[in-house]
mmCIF file of C-alpha atoms in Angstrom:
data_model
loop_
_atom_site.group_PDB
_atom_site.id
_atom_site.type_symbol
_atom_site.label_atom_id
_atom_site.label_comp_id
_atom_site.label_asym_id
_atom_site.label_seq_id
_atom_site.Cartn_x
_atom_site.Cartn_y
_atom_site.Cartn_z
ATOM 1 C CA UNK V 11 -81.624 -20.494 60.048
ATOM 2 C CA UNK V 12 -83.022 -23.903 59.265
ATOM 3 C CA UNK V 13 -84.599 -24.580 56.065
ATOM 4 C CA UNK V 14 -86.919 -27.772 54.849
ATOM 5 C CA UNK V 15 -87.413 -28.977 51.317
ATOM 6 C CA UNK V 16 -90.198 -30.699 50.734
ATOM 7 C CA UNK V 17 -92.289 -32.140 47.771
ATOM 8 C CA UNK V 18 -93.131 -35.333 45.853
ATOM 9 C CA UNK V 19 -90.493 -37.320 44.292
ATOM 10 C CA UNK V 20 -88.968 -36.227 40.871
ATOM 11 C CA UNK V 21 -90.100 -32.398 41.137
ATOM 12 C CA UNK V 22 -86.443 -31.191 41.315
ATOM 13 C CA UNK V 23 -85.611 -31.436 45.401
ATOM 14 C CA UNK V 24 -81.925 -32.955 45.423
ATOM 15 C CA UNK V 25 -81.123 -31.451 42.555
ATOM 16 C CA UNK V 26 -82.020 -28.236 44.140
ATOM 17 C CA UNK V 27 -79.901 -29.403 47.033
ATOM 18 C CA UNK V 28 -77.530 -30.228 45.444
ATOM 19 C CA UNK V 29 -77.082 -26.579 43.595
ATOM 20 C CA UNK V 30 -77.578 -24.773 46.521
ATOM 21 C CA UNK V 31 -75.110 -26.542 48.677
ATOM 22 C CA UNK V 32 -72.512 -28.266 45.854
ATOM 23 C CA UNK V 33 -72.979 -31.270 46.699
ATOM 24 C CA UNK V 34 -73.165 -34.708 45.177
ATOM 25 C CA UNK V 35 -76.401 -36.067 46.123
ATOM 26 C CA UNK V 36 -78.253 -38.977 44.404
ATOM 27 C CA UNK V 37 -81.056 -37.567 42.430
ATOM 28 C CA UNK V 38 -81.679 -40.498 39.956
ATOM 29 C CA UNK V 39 -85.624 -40.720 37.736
ATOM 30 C CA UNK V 40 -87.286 -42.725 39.671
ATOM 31 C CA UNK V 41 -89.049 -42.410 42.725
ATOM 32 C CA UNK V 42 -87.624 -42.115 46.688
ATOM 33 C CA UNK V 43 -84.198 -42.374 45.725
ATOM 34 C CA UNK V 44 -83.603 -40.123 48.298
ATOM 35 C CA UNK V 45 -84.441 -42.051 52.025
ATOM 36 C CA UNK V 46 -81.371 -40.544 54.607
ATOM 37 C CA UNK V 47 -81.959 -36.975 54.956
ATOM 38 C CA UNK V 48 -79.298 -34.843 52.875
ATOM 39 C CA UNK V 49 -78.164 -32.051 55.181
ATOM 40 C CA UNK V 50 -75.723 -28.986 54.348
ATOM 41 C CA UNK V 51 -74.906 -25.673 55.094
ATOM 42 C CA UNK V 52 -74.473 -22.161 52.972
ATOM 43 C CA UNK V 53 -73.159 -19.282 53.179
ATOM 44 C CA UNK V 54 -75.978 -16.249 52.586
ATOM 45 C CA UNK V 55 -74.378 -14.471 49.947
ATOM 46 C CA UNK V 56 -73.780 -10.614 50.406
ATOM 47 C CA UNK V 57 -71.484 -8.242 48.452
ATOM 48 C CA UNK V 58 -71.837 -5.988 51.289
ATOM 49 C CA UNK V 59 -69.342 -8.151 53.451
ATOM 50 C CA UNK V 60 -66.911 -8.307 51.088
ATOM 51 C CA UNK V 61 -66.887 -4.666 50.855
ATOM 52 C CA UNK V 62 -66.663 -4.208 54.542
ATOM 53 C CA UNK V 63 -63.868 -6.702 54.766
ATOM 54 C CA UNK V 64 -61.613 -4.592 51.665
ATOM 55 C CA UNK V 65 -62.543 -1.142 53.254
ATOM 56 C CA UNK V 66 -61.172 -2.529 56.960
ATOM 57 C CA UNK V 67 -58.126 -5.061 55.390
ATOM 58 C CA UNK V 68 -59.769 -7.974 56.931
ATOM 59 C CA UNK V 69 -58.085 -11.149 56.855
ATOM 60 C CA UNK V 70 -60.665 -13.505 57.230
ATOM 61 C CA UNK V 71 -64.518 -13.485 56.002
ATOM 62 C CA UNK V 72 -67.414 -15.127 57.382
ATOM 63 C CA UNK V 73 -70.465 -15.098 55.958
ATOM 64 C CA UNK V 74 -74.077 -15.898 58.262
ATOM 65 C CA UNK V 75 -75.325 -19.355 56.621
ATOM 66 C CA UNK V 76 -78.543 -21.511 56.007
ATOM 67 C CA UNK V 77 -78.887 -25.229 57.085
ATOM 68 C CA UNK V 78 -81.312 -27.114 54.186
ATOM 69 C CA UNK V 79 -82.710 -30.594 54.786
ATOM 70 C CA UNK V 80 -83.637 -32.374 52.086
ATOM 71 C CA UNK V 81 -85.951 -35.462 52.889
ATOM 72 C CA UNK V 82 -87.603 -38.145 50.927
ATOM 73 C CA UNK V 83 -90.265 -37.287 48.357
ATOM 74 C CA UNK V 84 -94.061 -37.575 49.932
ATOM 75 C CA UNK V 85 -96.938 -38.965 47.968
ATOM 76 C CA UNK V 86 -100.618 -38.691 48.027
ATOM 77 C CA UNK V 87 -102.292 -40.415 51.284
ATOM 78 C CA UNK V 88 -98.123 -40.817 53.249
ATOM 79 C CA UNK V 89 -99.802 -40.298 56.704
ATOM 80 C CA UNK V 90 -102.053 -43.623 55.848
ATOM 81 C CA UNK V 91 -98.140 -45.279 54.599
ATOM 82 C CA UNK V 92 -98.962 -44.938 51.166
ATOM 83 C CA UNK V 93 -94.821 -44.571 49.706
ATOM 84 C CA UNK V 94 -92.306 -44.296 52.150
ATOM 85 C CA UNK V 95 -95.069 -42.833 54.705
ATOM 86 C CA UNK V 96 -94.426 -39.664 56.043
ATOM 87 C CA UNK V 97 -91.935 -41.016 59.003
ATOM 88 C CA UNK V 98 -88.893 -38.492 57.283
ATOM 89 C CA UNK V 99 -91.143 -35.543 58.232
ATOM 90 C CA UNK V 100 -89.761 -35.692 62.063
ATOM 91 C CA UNK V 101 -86.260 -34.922 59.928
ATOM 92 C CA UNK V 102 -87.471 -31.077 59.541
ATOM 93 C CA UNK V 103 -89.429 -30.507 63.081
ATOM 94 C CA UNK V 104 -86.889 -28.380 64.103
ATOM 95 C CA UNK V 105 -86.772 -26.117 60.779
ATOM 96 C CA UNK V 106 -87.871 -22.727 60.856
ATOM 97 C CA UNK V 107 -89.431 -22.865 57.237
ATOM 98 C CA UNK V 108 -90.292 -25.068 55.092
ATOM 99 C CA UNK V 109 -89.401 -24.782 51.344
ATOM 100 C CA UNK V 110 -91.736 -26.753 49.034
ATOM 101 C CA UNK V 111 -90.972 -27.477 45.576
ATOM 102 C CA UNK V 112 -93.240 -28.429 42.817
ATOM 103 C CA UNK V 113 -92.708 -29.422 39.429
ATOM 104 C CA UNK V 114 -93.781 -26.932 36.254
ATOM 105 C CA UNK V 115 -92.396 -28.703 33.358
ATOM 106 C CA UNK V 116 -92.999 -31.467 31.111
ATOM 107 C CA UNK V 117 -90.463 -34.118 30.256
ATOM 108 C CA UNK V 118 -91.593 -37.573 29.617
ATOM 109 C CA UNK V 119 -88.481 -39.075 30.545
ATOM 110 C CA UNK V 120 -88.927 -38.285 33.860
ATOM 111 C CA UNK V 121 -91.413 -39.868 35.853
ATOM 112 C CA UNK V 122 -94.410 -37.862 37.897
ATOM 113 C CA UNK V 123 -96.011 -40.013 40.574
ATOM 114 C CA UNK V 124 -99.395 -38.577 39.770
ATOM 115 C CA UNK V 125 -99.032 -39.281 36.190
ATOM 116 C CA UNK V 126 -99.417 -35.692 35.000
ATOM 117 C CA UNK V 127 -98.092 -32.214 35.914
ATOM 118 C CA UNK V 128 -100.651 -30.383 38.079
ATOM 119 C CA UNK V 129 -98.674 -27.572 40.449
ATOM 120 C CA UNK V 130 -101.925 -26.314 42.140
ATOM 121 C CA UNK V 131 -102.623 -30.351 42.698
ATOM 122 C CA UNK V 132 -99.314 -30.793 44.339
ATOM 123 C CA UNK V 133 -99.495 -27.786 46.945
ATOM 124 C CA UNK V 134 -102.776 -29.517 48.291
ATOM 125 C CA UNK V 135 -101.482 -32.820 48.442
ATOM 126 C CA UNK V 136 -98.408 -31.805 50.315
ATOM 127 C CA UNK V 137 -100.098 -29.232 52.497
ATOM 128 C CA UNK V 138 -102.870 -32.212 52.985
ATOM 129 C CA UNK V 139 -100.033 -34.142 54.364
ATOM 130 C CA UNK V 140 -98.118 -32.368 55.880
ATOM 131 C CA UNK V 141 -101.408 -31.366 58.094
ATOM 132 C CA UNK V 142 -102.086 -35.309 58.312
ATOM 133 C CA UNK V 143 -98.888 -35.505 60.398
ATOM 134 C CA UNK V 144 -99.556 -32.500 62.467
ATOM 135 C CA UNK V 145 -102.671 -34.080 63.586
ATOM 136 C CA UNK V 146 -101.360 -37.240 64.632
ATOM 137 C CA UNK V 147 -99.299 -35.729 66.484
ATOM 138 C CA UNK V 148 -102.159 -33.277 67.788
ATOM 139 C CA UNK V 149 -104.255 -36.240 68.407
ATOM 140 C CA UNK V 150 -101.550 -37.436 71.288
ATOM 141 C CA UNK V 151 -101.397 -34.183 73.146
ATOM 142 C CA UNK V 152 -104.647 -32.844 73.267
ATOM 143 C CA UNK V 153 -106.457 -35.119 75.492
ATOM 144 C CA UNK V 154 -103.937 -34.616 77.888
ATOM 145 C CA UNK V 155 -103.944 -30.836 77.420
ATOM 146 C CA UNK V 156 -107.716 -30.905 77.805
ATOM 147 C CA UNK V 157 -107.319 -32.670 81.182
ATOM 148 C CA UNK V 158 -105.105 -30.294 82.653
ATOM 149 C CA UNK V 159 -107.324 -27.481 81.420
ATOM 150 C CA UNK V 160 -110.714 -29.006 83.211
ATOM 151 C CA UNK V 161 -108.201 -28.632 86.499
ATOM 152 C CA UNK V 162 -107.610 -24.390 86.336
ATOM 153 C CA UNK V 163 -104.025 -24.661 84.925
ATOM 154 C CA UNK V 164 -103.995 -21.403 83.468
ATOM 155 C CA UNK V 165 -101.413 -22.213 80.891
ATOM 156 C CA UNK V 166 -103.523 -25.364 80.105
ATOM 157 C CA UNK V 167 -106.335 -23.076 79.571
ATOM 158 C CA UNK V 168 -104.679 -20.660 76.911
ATOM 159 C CA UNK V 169 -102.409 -24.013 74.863
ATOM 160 C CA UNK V 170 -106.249 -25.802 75.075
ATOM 161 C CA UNK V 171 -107.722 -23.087 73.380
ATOM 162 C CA UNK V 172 -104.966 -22.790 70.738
ATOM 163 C CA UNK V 173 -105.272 -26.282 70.059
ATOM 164 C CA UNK V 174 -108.698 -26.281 69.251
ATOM 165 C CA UNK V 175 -108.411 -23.865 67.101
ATOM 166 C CA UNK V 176 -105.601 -25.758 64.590
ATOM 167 C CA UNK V 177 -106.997 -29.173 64.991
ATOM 168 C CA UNK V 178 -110.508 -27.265 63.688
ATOM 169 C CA UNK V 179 -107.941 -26.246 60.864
ATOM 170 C CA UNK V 180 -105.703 -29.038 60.343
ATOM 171 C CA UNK V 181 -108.689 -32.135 59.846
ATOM 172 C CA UNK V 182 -109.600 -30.379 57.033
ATOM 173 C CA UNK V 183 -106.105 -30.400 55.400
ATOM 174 C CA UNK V 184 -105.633 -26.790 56.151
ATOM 175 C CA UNK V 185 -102.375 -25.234 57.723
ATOM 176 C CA UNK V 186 -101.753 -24.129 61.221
ATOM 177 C CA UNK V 187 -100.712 -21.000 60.586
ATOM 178 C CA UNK V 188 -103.672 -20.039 59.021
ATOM 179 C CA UNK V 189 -105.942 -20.036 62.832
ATOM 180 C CA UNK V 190 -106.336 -17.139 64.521
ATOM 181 C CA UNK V 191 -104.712 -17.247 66.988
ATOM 182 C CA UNK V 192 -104.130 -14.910 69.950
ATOM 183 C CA UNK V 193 -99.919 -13.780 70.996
ATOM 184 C CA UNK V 194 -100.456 -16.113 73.902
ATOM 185 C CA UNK V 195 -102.345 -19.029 72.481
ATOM 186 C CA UNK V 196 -99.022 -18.839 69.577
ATOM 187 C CA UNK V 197 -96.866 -19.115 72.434
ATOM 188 C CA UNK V 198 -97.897 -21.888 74.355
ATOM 189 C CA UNK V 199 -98.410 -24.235 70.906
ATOM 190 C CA UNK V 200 -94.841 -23.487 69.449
ATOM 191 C CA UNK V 201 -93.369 -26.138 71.708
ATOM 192 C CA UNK V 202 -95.222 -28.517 69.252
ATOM 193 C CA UNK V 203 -93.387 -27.226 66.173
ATOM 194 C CA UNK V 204 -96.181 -28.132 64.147
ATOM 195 C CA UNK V 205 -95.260 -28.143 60.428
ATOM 196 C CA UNK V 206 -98.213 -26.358 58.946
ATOM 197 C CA UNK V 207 -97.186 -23.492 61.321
ATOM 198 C CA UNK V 208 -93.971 -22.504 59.808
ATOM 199 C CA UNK V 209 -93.874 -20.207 57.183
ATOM 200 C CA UNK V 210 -93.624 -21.649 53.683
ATOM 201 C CA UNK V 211 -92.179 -20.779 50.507
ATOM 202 C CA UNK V 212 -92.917 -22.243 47.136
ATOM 203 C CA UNK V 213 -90.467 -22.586 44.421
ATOM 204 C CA UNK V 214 -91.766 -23.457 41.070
ATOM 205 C CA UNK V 215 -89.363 -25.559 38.894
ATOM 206 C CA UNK V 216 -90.149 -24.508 34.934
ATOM 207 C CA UNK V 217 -87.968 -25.636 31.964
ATOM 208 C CA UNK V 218 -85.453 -22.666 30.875
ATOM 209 C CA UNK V 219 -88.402 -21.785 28.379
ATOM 210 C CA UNK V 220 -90.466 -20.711 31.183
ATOM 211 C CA UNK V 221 -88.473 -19.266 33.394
ATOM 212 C CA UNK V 222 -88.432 -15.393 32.673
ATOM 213 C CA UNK V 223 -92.363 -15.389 31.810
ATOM 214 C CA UNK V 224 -94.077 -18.300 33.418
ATOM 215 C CA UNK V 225 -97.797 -18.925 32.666
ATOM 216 C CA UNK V 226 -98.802 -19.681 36.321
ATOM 217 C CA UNK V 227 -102.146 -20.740 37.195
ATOM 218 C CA UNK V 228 -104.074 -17.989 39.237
ATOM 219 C CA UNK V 229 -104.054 -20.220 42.240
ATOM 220 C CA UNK V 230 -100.636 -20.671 41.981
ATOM 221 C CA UNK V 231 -99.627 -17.111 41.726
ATOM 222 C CA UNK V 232 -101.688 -16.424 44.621
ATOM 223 C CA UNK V 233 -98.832 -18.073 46.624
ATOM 224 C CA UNK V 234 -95.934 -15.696 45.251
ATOM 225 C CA UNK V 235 -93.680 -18.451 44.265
ATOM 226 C CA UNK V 236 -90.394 -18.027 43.824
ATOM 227 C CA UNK V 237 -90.112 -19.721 40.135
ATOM 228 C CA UNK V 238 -86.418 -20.604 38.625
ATOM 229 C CA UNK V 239 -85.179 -23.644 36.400
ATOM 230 C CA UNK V 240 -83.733 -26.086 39.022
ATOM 231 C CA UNK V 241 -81.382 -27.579 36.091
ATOM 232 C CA UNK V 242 -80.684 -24.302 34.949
ATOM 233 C CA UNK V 243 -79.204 -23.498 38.709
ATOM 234 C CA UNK V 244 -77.328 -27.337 39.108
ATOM 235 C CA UNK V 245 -75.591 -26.444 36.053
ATOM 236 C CA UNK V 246 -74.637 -23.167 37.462
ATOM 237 C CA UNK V 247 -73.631 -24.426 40.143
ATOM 238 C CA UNK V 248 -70.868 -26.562 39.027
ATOM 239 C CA UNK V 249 -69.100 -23.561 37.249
ATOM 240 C CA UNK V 250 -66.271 -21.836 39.296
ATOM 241 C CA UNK V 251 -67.931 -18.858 40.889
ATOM 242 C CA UNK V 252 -66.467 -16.267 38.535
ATOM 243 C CA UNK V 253 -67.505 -18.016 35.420
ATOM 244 C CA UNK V 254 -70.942 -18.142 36.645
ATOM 245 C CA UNK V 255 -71.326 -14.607 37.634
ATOM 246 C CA UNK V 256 -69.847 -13.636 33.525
ATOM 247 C CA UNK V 257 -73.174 -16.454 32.698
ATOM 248 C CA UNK V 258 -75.519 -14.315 34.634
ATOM 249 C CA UNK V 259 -74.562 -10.845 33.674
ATOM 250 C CA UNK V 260 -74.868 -11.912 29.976
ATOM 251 C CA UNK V 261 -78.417 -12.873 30.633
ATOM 252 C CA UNK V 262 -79.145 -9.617 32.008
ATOM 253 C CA UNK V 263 -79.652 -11.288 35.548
ATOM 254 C CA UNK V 264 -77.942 -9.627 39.374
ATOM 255 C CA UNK V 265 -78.993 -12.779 41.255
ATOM 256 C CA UNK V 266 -78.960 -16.101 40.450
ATOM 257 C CA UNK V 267 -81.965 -18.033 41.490
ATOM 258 C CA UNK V 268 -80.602 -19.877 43.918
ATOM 259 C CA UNK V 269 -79.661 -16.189 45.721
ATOM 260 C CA UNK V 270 -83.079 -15.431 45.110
ATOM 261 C CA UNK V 271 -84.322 -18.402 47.566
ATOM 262 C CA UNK V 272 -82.154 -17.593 49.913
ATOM 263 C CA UNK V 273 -82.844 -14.002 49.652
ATOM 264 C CA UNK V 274 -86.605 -15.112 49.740
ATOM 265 C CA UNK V 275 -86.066 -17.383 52.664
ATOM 266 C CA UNK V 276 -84.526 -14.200 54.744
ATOM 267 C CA UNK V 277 -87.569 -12.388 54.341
ATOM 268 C CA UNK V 278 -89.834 -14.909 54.885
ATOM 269 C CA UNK V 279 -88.551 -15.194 58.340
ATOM 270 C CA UNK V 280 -88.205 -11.659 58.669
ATOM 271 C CA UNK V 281 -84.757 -11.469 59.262
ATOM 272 C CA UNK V 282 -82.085 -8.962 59.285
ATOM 273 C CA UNK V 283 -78.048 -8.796 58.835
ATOM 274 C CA UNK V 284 -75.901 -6.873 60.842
ATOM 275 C CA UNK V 285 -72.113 -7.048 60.513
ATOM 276 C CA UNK V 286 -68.885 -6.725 62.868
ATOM 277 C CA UNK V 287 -65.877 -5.939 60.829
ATOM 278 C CA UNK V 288 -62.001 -5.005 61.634
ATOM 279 C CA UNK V 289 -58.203 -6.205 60.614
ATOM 280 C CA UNK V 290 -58.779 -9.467 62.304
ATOM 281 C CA UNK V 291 -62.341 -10.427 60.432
ATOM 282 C CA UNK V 292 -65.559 -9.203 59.133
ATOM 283 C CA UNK V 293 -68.538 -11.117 59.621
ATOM 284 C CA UNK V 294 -71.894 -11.092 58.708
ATOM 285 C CA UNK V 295 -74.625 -12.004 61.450
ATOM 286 C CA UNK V 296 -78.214 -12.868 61.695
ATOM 287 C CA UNK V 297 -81.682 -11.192 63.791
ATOM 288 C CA UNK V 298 -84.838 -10.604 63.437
ATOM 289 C CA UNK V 299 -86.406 -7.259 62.739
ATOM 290 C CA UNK V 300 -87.338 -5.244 65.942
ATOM 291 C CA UNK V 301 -83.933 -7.046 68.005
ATOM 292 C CA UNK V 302 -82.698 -4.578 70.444
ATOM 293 C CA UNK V 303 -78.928 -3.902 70.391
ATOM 294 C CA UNK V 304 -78.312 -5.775 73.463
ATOM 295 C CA UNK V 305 -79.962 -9.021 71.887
ATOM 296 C CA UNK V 306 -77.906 -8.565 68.791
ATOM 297 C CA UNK V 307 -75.007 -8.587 71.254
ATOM 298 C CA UNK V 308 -76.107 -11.747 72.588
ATOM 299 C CA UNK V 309 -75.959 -13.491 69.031
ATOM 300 C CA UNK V 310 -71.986 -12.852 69.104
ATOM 301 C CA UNK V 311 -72.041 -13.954 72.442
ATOM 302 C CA UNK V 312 -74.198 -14.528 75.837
ATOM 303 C CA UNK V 313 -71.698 -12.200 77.754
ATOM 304 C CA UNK V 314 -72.279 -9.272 75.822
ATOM 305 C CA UNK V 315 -75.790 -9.134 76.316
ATOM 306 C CA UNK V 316 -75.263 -9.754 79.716
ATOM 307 C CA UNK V 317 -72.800 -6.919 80.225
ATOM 308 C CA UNK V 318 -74.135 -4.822 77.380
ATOM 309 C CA UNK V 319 -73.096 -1.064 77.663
ATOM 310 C CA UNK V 320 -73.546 0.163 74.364
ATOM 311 C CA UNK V 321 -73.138 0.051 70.471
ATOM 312 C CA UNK V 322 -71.277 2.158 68.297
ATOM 313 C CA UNK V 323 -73.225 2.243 65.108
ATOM 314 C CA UNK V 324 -72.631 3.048 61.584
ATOM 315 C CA UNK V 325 -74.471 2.350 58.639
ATOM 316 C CA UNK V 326 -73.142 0.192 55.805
ATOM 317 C CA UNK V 327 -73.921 3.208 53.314
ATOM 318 C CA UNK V 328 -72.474 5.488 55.467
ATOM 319 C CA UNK V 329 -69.274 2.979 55.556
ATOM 320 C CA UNK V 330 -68.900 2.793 51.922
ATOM 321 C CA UNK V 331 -69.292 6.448 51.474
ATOM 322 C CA UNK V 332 -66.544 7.415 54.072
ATOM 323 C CA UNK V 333 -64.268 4.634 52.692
ATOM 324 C CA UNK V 334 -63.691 2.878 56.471
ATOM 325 C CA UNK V 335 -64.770 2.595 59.719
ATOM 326 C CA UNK V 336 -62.496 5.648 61.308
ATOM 327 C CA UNK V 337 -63.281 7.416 58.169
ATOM 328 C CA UNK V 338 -66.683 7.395 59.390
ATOM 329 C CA UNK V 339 -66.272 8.123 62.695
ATOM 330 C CA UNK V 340 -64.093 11.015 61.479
ATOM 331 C CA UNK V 341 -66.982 12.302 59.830
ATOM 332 C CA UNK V 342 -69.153 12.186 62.516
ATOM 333 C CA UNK V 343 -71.437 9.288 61.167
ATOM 334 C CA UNK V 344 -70.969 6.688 64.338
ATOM 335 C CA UNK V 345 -73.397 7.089 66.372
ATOM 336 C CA UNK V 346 -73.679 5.758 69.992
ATOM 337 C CA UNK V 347 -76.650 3.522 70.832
ATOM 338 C CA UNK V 348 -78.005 2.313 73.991
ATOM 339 C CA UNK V 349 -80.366 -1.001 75.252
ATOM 340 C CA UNK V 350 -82.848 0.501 73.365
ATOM 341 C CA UNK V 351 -81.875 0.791 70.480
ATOM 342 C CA UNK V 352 -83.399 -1.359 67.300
ATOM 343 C CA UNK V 353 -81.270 -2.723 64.827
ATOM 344 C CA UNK V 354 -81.357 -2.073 60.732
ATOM 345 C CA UNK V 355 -80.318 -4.249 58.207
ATOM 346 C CA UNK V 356 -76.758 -3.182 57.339
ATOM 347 C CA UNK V 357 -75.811 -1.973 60.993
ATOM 348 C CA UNK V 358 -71.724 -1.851 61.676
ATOM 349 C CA UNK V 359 -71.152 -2.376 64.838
ATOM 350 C CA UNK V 360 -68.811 -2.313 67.844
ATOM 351 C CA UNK V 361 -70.592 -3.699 71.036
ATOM 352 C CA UNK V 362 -68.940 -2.275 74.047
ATOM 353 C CA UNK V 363 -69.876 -4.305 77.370
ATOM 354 C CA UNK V 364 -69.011 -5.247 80.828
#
């Protein structure tokens, strides 16, 4: 799972980086310090593994994890070159959401490139761009599409029609994902990885005054925002893990925020975890809701999907209530699965294949 932060400069984005992957980033008060993507990779954070991993006396744990790229800050008018121009945006094609981040707070020692603090502003100027680029890049394809559309090509046909559709969407600063588009038409125009077609999540940085009960502004809210103090979650951050966890539960908070967004970011791509767990390791792993066993099999490796028999199932609750994996099978919770069988979050599994 790939993520993308995104925003105008000063709104909090290394320094969000920077707490979610512990590491030492520049995130100075002044615009574009950040140019060379920052790139780095965390663990998804799930007590259920570690459970797994005492019940079966695993010696090693391993954890699915998120990529983030952070790229430089855009500004108002970037697909024209205003700033750096929006050339770092080909950094997080490949993402498969896009996390943007926008500034709730005043502080007048640090500097906002628009001068004043306007969330709801912010979300259209970076959707604005961030359809800007999808259109130049739209703007290169679709005569070509067209022409092999006026010749029959069926496929040509179906990705014309798509295209259409978002470029209808997109010149008016509007995001992809928002045409209606038909299972086939989606199909055909993913090979573009348009930007404004990836799912999006919003995090609202507030001071530590705000960030229980934030005011939002109706538009805002309308987004369901995930909202947390950015400097609130660097400083967390640096503490050792345990220490951190003792700062939370005196607050009265489970998660930190920076669990949250991860937590957020699973859903938003509506993804699952399954796990695999014995004496050598127990590991976490990630699919989407509605995989079929044998595709899950395929995520641990090609040849058991290929060769895919069947699965041996138990549920994490059921786990932790028997106390271990042959406990459970004792007790006559494994059950045996075949091709079509759909996963649930929390499956324990033992693929048996060819």
């Amino acid at each position: 799972m790939k993520i993308g932060i995104v925003g105008l400069p000063n709104v909090g984005k290394s320094t969000l980086f920077r707490a979610l992957t512990r590491k030492a980033v520049p995130a100075e008060n002044y615009p574009f310090c950040t140019i060379d993507p920052n790139i780095g990779v965390v663990p998804v954070p799930d007590a259920r593994l570690h459970e797994l991993a005492r019940m079966e006396h695993s010696k090693e744990i391993i954890p699915t994890v998120v990529e983030f790229v952070d790229i430089a800050g855009l500004v108002k008018n970037a697909h024209k070159g205003e700033g750096l121009g929006n050339q770092f945006l080909s950094h997080i094609r490949e993402v498969d959401a896009i996390c943007h981040v926008v500034r709730f707070f005043e502080n007048d020692d640090i500097i906002h490139v628009e001068g004043s603090v306007d969330p709801v502003r912010d979300v259209e100027t970076i959707t604005t761009e961030l359809a800007m680029a999808d259109l130049q890049l739209l703007e290169k394809v679709v005569e070509k599409v067209a022409k092999e559309a006026r010749a029959g090509i069926k496929e040509a046909l179906v990705k014309h029609a798509g295209l259409q559709k978002i470029v209808a969407l997109v010149r008016e600063g509007q995001p992809a994902r928002e045409a209606a588009l038909t299972d086939d038409e989606r199909a055909e125009v993913k090979q573009y990885a348009l930007l404004t077609m990836k799912p999006m999540l919003v995090v609202v940085n507030v001071d530590d005054a705000h960030a229980r009960e934030p005011n939002l502004p109706d538009a805002l809210r309308a987004l369901s925002p995930l909202v947390l103090s950015v400097k609130t979650e660097a400083e967390l951050s640096d503490l050792p893990r345990e220490e951190a966890q003792e700062y939370l539960h005196e607050l009265g908070v489970e998660q930190s925020g920076l669990d949250r967004l991860i937590t957020a970011s699973y859903m938003l791509l509506n993804l699952l975890t399954f796990f695999t767990a014995g004496e050598k390791e127990t590991r976490a792993w990630t699919i989407t809701h509605g995989a079929l066993a044998p595709q899950a099999a395929g995520v641990i490796h090609t040849d058991f999907e290929k060769g895919f028999i069947r699965a041996e199932v138990v549920s994490y609750e059921d786990m932790l209530a028997a106390g271990s994996w042959n406990a459970a099978k004792e007790a006559g919770r494994l059950h045996i699965e075949g091709k079509e069988y759909v996963m649930h979050d929390g499956d324990v599994v033992h693929f048996r294949f060819a």
